[in-house]
Amino acid sequence: MNLPELGAFLRTRRDRIRPAEVGLPTGPRRRVPGLRREEVAQLAGLSADYYTELERGSAKNGVQPSTQTLAALARALRLNGDERDHLFHLAERPVPPSAHGPSAHVQPALLGLLDRLSNTPVRVITDLHETLVENDLALTLLGKSPAHRGPEASFVYRWFTDPQAREIYPPEDHPHHSRVFVADLQAAAARRGRDAEVTKMVAVLRRRSQEFAALWDTHDVAVRRMDHKRIVHPLLGVIELDCYNLLSEDGRQRLLWFTAPPGSPGAEQLELLSVVGTQELGLTQGMPPEWSAAK
């Protein structure tokens, strides 16, 4: 059980809730904008001393929150589904029903869907954003993924360590993508538990990127399931698309596909991509290295 991370997560969730949101009076002498520890304990039906020890992340008194305690805290802190799952993962407790090592072999169900989606860009990635397989349209749209091993195989890792990787998105969109990547990685790290691969990646990113370290310390968590993206293509300019994610049952792999509303500029650009094709776009020759390394 990762008590320090569990305590830090509870503290950040407590700080963001205003008393009025849970029916508590604000009061003139309140020194913190969020809830007090004793207020969270009251809402969850716990003793103030027990909750304080839990938030401090101290194991000296043998703090071991039960499934019932975690569920009560999730309700008291108004956690969404991803945050609730994250809480259970940090406590190393089974995630309640209705919640949700990357393998070199693509899960058959995802591969079958990829084969059927021939008219839209599709890619299968791991929960660490390592590309496993993609169709020709995804290659045309996003460029070829670099043949890295280790942490560099992850686009999230390259996002925070290689400035060229960011050229796939307009600069004004970078802060949004940074937040989304880190929140998604938080969920993956907790789901994997004491996984050496993700532990090493997070440790290296914290050392190499101040931006990553600051975002990681917010403890925000959200599995990425849908996003609106503006992709910078070397020939067609900025393409606005919706990106959807279909997660495998264990959450370790996901199918990404890109689409746009019929009649929109993005839809017309996708049609143009399919007409022009990979060879004509010069993916194997003449493309700038930053685009061929992007995702």
XYZ file of C-alpha atoms in Angstrom:
295
model
C 0.000 0.000 0.000
C 1.401 3.370 -1.039
C 0.417 5.361 2.047
C 2.340 8.580 1.197
C 0.742 8.779 -2.260
C -2.655 7.874 -0.811
C -2.368 10.627 1.784
C -1.247 13.191 -0.780
C -4.131 12.289 -3.068
C -6.683 12.659 -0.260
C -5.224 16.018 0.716
C -5.383 17.440 -2.811
C -8.976 16.229 -3.231
C -9.960 17.772 0.137
C -8.413 21.122 -0.787
C -10.486 21.531 -3.925
C -13.948 21.096 -2.306
C -15.722 24.164 -0.967
C -17.845 23.725 2.194
C -20.992 24.955 0.470
C -20.710 22.134 -2.074
C -21.291 19.558 0.676
C -23.776 21.572 2.734
C -21.353 22.944 5.336
C -21.239 26.585 6.475
C -18.291 28.684 5.334
C -17.751 30.600 8.573
C -15.643 33.751 9.098
C -12.664 32.030 10.729
C -11.979 29.425 8.065
C -8.261 29.411 7.251
C -8.376 27.036 4.269
C -10.530 27.309 1.128
C -11.272 23.579 1.098
C -12.594 21.208 3.730
C -10.959 20.652 7.087
C -9.772 17.172 7.972
C -12.402 16.785 10.650
C -15.102 17.745 8.156
C -14.024 15.026 5.745
C -13.993 12.555 8.632
C -17.497 13.626 9.627
C -18.826 13.272 6.082
C -17.253 9.810 5.744
C -18.327 8.600 9.194
C -14.740 8.252 10.452
C -12.932 9.520 13.517
C -10.927 12.684 12.976
C -7.797 11.014 14.385
C -8.070 8.073 11.986
C -8.534 10.289 8.939
C -5.635 12.510 10.015
C -3.309 9.499 10.214
C -4.534 8.316 6.831
C -3.900 11.669 5.181
C -0.464 11.963 6.767
C 0.462 8.698 5.081
C 1.868 7.260 8.278
C 2.113 3.512 8.763
C 3.179 3.689 12.404
C -0.322 2.994 13.708
C -1.059 0.279 11.171
C -3.511 2.334 9.106
C -5.117 -0.051 6.605
C -8.315 1.448 5.137
C -10.984 -1.090 4.288
C -13.012 -1.203 1.109
C -15.946 0.321 2.995
C -13.772 3.169 4.297
C -12.456 3.936 0.826
C -15.981 3.970 -0.597
C -17.088 6.363 2.141
C -14.129 8.665 1.442
C -14.870 8.599 -2.285
C -18.420 9.755 -1.588
C -17.338 12.398 0.940
C -14.739 13.855 -1.414
C -17.049 13.773 -4.444
C -14.589 11.687 -6.470
C -15.447 10.905 -10.069
C -15.138 7.363 -11.413
C -11.477 7.656 -12.397
C -10.540 9.253 -9.083
C -12.410 6.599 -7.105
C -10.613 3.833 -8.995
C -7.317 5.632 -8.378
C -8.028 5.744 -4.637
C -8.636 1.987 -4.532
C -5.522 1.289 -6.593
C -3.340 3.357 -4.245
C -4.754 1.459 -1.277
C -4.176 -1.852 -3.114
C -7.810 -2.830 -2.700
C -9.979 -4.470 -5.379
C -11.804 -1.853 -7.413
C -15.558 -2.223 -6.927
C -17.650 -3.548 -9.817
C -18.512 -1.170 -12.645
C -14.982 0.178 -12.702
C -12.708 -0.768 -15.117
C 2.043 -5.737 -18.325
C 1.530 -4.001 -21.570
C 1.964 -6.904 -23.947
C 3.892 -6.970 -27.185
C 0.895 -8.821 -28.631
C -2.125 -6.704 -29.480
C -5.258 -7.984 -27.814
C -7.312 -9.843 -30.455
C -10.502 -7.843 -29.937
C -8.700 -4.530 -30.530
C -6.822 -5.887 -33.525
C -10.069 -7.128 -35.037
C -11.610 -3.678 -34.707
C -8.549 -2.024 -36.231
C -8.807 -4.284 -39.266
C -12.442 -3.297 -39.770
C -11.919 0.459 -39.423
C -10.243 1.009 -42.773
C -11.690 4.442 -43.515
C -10.387 6.279 -40.459
C -6.973 6.606 -38.768
C -6.670 3.915 -36.070
C -3.844 3.021 -33.702
C -3.515 0.582 -30.772
C -1.328 1.799 -27.915
C -0.482 0.674 -24.386
C -1.509 2.540 -21.254
C 1.967 4.141 -21.356
C 1.251 5.418 -24.883
C 3.534 3.002 -26.719
C 2.322 2.310 -30.254
C 1.726 -1.395 -30.941
C 0.061 -1.327 -34.359
C -1.605 1.209 -36.668
C -3.291 1.346 -40.044
C -2.037 3.247 -43.074
C -4.252 6.285 -42.448
C -2.893 6.673 -38.910
C 0.618 6.487 -40.319
C -0.271 9.132 -42.880
C -1.874 11.408 -40.306
C 0.490 11.005 -37.358
C 3.794 9.921 -38.839
C 5.810 6.831 -38.103
C 6.463 6.065 -34.442
C 10.189 5.839 -33.678
C 11.609 2.369 -33.057
C 12.557 3.000 -29.426
C 12.716 0.602 -26.520
C 12.414 1.404 -22.849
C 10.912 4.702 -21.651
C 11.602 6.395 -25.013
C 9.009 4.121 -26.638
C 6.325 6.057 -24.748
C 4.986 9.174 -26.424
C 4.240 10.619 -22.979
C 7.915 10.218 -22.077
C 9.020 11.871 -25.325
C 6.473 14.652 -24.829
C 8.264 15.827 -21.707
C 11.846 15.095 -22.817
C 12.007 15.784 -26.574
C 10.787 19.213 -27.797
C 10.422 17.865 -31.352
C 7.716 15.457 -30.225
C 5.477 18.430 -29.430
C 5.448 19.766 -32.967
C 2.518 17.492 -33.804
C 0.273 19.952 -31.886
C 0.056 23.773 -32.032
C 2.047 25.440 -29.209
C -1.055 26.972 -27.635
C -2.482 23.460 -27.140
C 0.599 22.104 -25.337
C -0.515 22.916 -21.754
C -3.779 21.037 -22.294
C -2.049 17.948 -23.637
C 0.499 18.015 -20.805
C -2.288 17.961 -18.209
C -4.167 15.184 -20.023
C -1.071 13.009 -20.401
C -0.083 13.305 -16.739
C -3.603 12.658 -15.424
C -3.853 9.582 -17.645
C -0.421 8.362 -16.509
C -1.476 8.769 -12.854
C -4.324 6.351 -13.476
C -2.050 3.879 -15.290
C 0.572 4.002 -12.534
C -1.967 3.260 -9.804
C -3.616 0.508 -11.843
C -0.260 -1.210 -12.368
C 0.694 -0.946 -8.703
C 4.360 -1.616 -7.915
C 5.358 -1.873 -11.567
C 9.069 -1.295 -12.229
C 8.531 0.090 -15.734
C 6.153 2.874 -14.811
C 7.973 3.617 -11.538
C 11.207 4.192 -13.441
C 9.469 6.338 -16.054
C 7.871 8.601 -13.464
C 11.126 8.956 -11.525
C 13.078 9.941 -14.642
C 10.401 12.365 -15.820
C 10.309 14.059 -12.421
C 14.062 14.651 -12.676
C 14.097 15.776 -16.294
C 10.953 17.903 -16.522
C 9.866 20.555 -14.038
C 6.542 20.775 -15.885
C 5.915 17.054 -15.406
C 6.910 17.164 -11.732
C 4.553 20.065 -11.020
C 1.632 18.385 -12.796
C 2.337 15.035 -11.137
C 2.217 16.642 -7.701
C -1.338 17.900 -8.336
C -2.457 14.226 -8.202
C -5.108 14.928 -10.822
C -6.249 11.683 -12.426
C -8.441 11.043 -15.456
C -8.334 8.180 -17.931
C -8.281 9.659 -21.421
C -11.338 8.429 -23.302
C -12.067 11.290 -25.711
C -10.318 14.468 -26.751
C -10.611 17.159 -29.414
C -7.281 17.580 -31.150
C -5.662 19.943 -33.600
C -2.951 18.008 -35.431
C -0.263 19.821 -37.385
C 0.256 17.953 -40.642
C 3.314 18.812 -42.778
C 1.288 19.131 -45.993
C -2.321 19.763 -45.012
C -1.754 22.173 -42.131
C -3.818 22.011 -38.949
C -6.451 19.253 -38.955
C -9.174 19.406 -36.274
C -10.383 15.960 -35.251
C -12.082 14.122 -32.419
C -9.996 11.327 -30.895
C -11.826 8.470 -29.192
C -10.354 5.738 -26.979
C -11.676 2.219 -26.479
C -9.957 0.557 -23.512
C -9.321 -3.150 -23.206
C -10.924 -4.913 -20.263
C -7.753 -4.727 -18.169
C -7.002 -1.134 -19.205
C -3.514 -2.015 -20.461
C -4.228 -1.355 -24.140
C -6.507 1.025 -25.991
C -7.738 1.582 -29.512
C -7.526 5.195 -30.734
C -9.472 6.377 -33.738
C -9.885 9.815 -35.280
C -12.989 11.253 -36.873
C -14.660 14.554 -37.699
C -18.271 15.688 -38.222
C -19.498 15.141 -41.806
C -18.970 18.197 -43.976
C -16.428 19.759 -41.623
C -12.964 20.838 -42.802
C -11.496 17.993 -40.756
C -13.640 15.423 -42.570
C -12.544 16.813 -45.927
C -8.903 16.661 -44.868
C -9.307 13.032 -43.763
C -10.735 12.197 -47.178
C -7.773 13.904 -48.784
C -5.389 11.846 -46.668
C -6.956 8.628 -47.909
C -6.728 9.804 -51.518
C -3.169 11.074 -51.375
C -1.854 7.997 -49.593
C 1.300 7.213 -47.707
C 3.792 7.133 -50.565
C 2.684 10.430 -52.056
C 3.037 12.123 -48.670
C 6.656 11.006 -48.619
C 6.600 9.332 -45.223
C 9.735 7.386 -45.982
C 11.630 10.227 -47.649
C 11.877 13.932 -47.125
C 9.813 14.259 -43.972
C 11.264 16.343 -41.131
C 12.530 14.117 -38.285
C 10.353 15.834 -35.687
C 7.198 14.819 -37.586
C 8.314 11.240 -38.160
C 8.932 10.978 -34.417
C 5.587 12.397 -33.407
C 2.444 10.652 -32.308
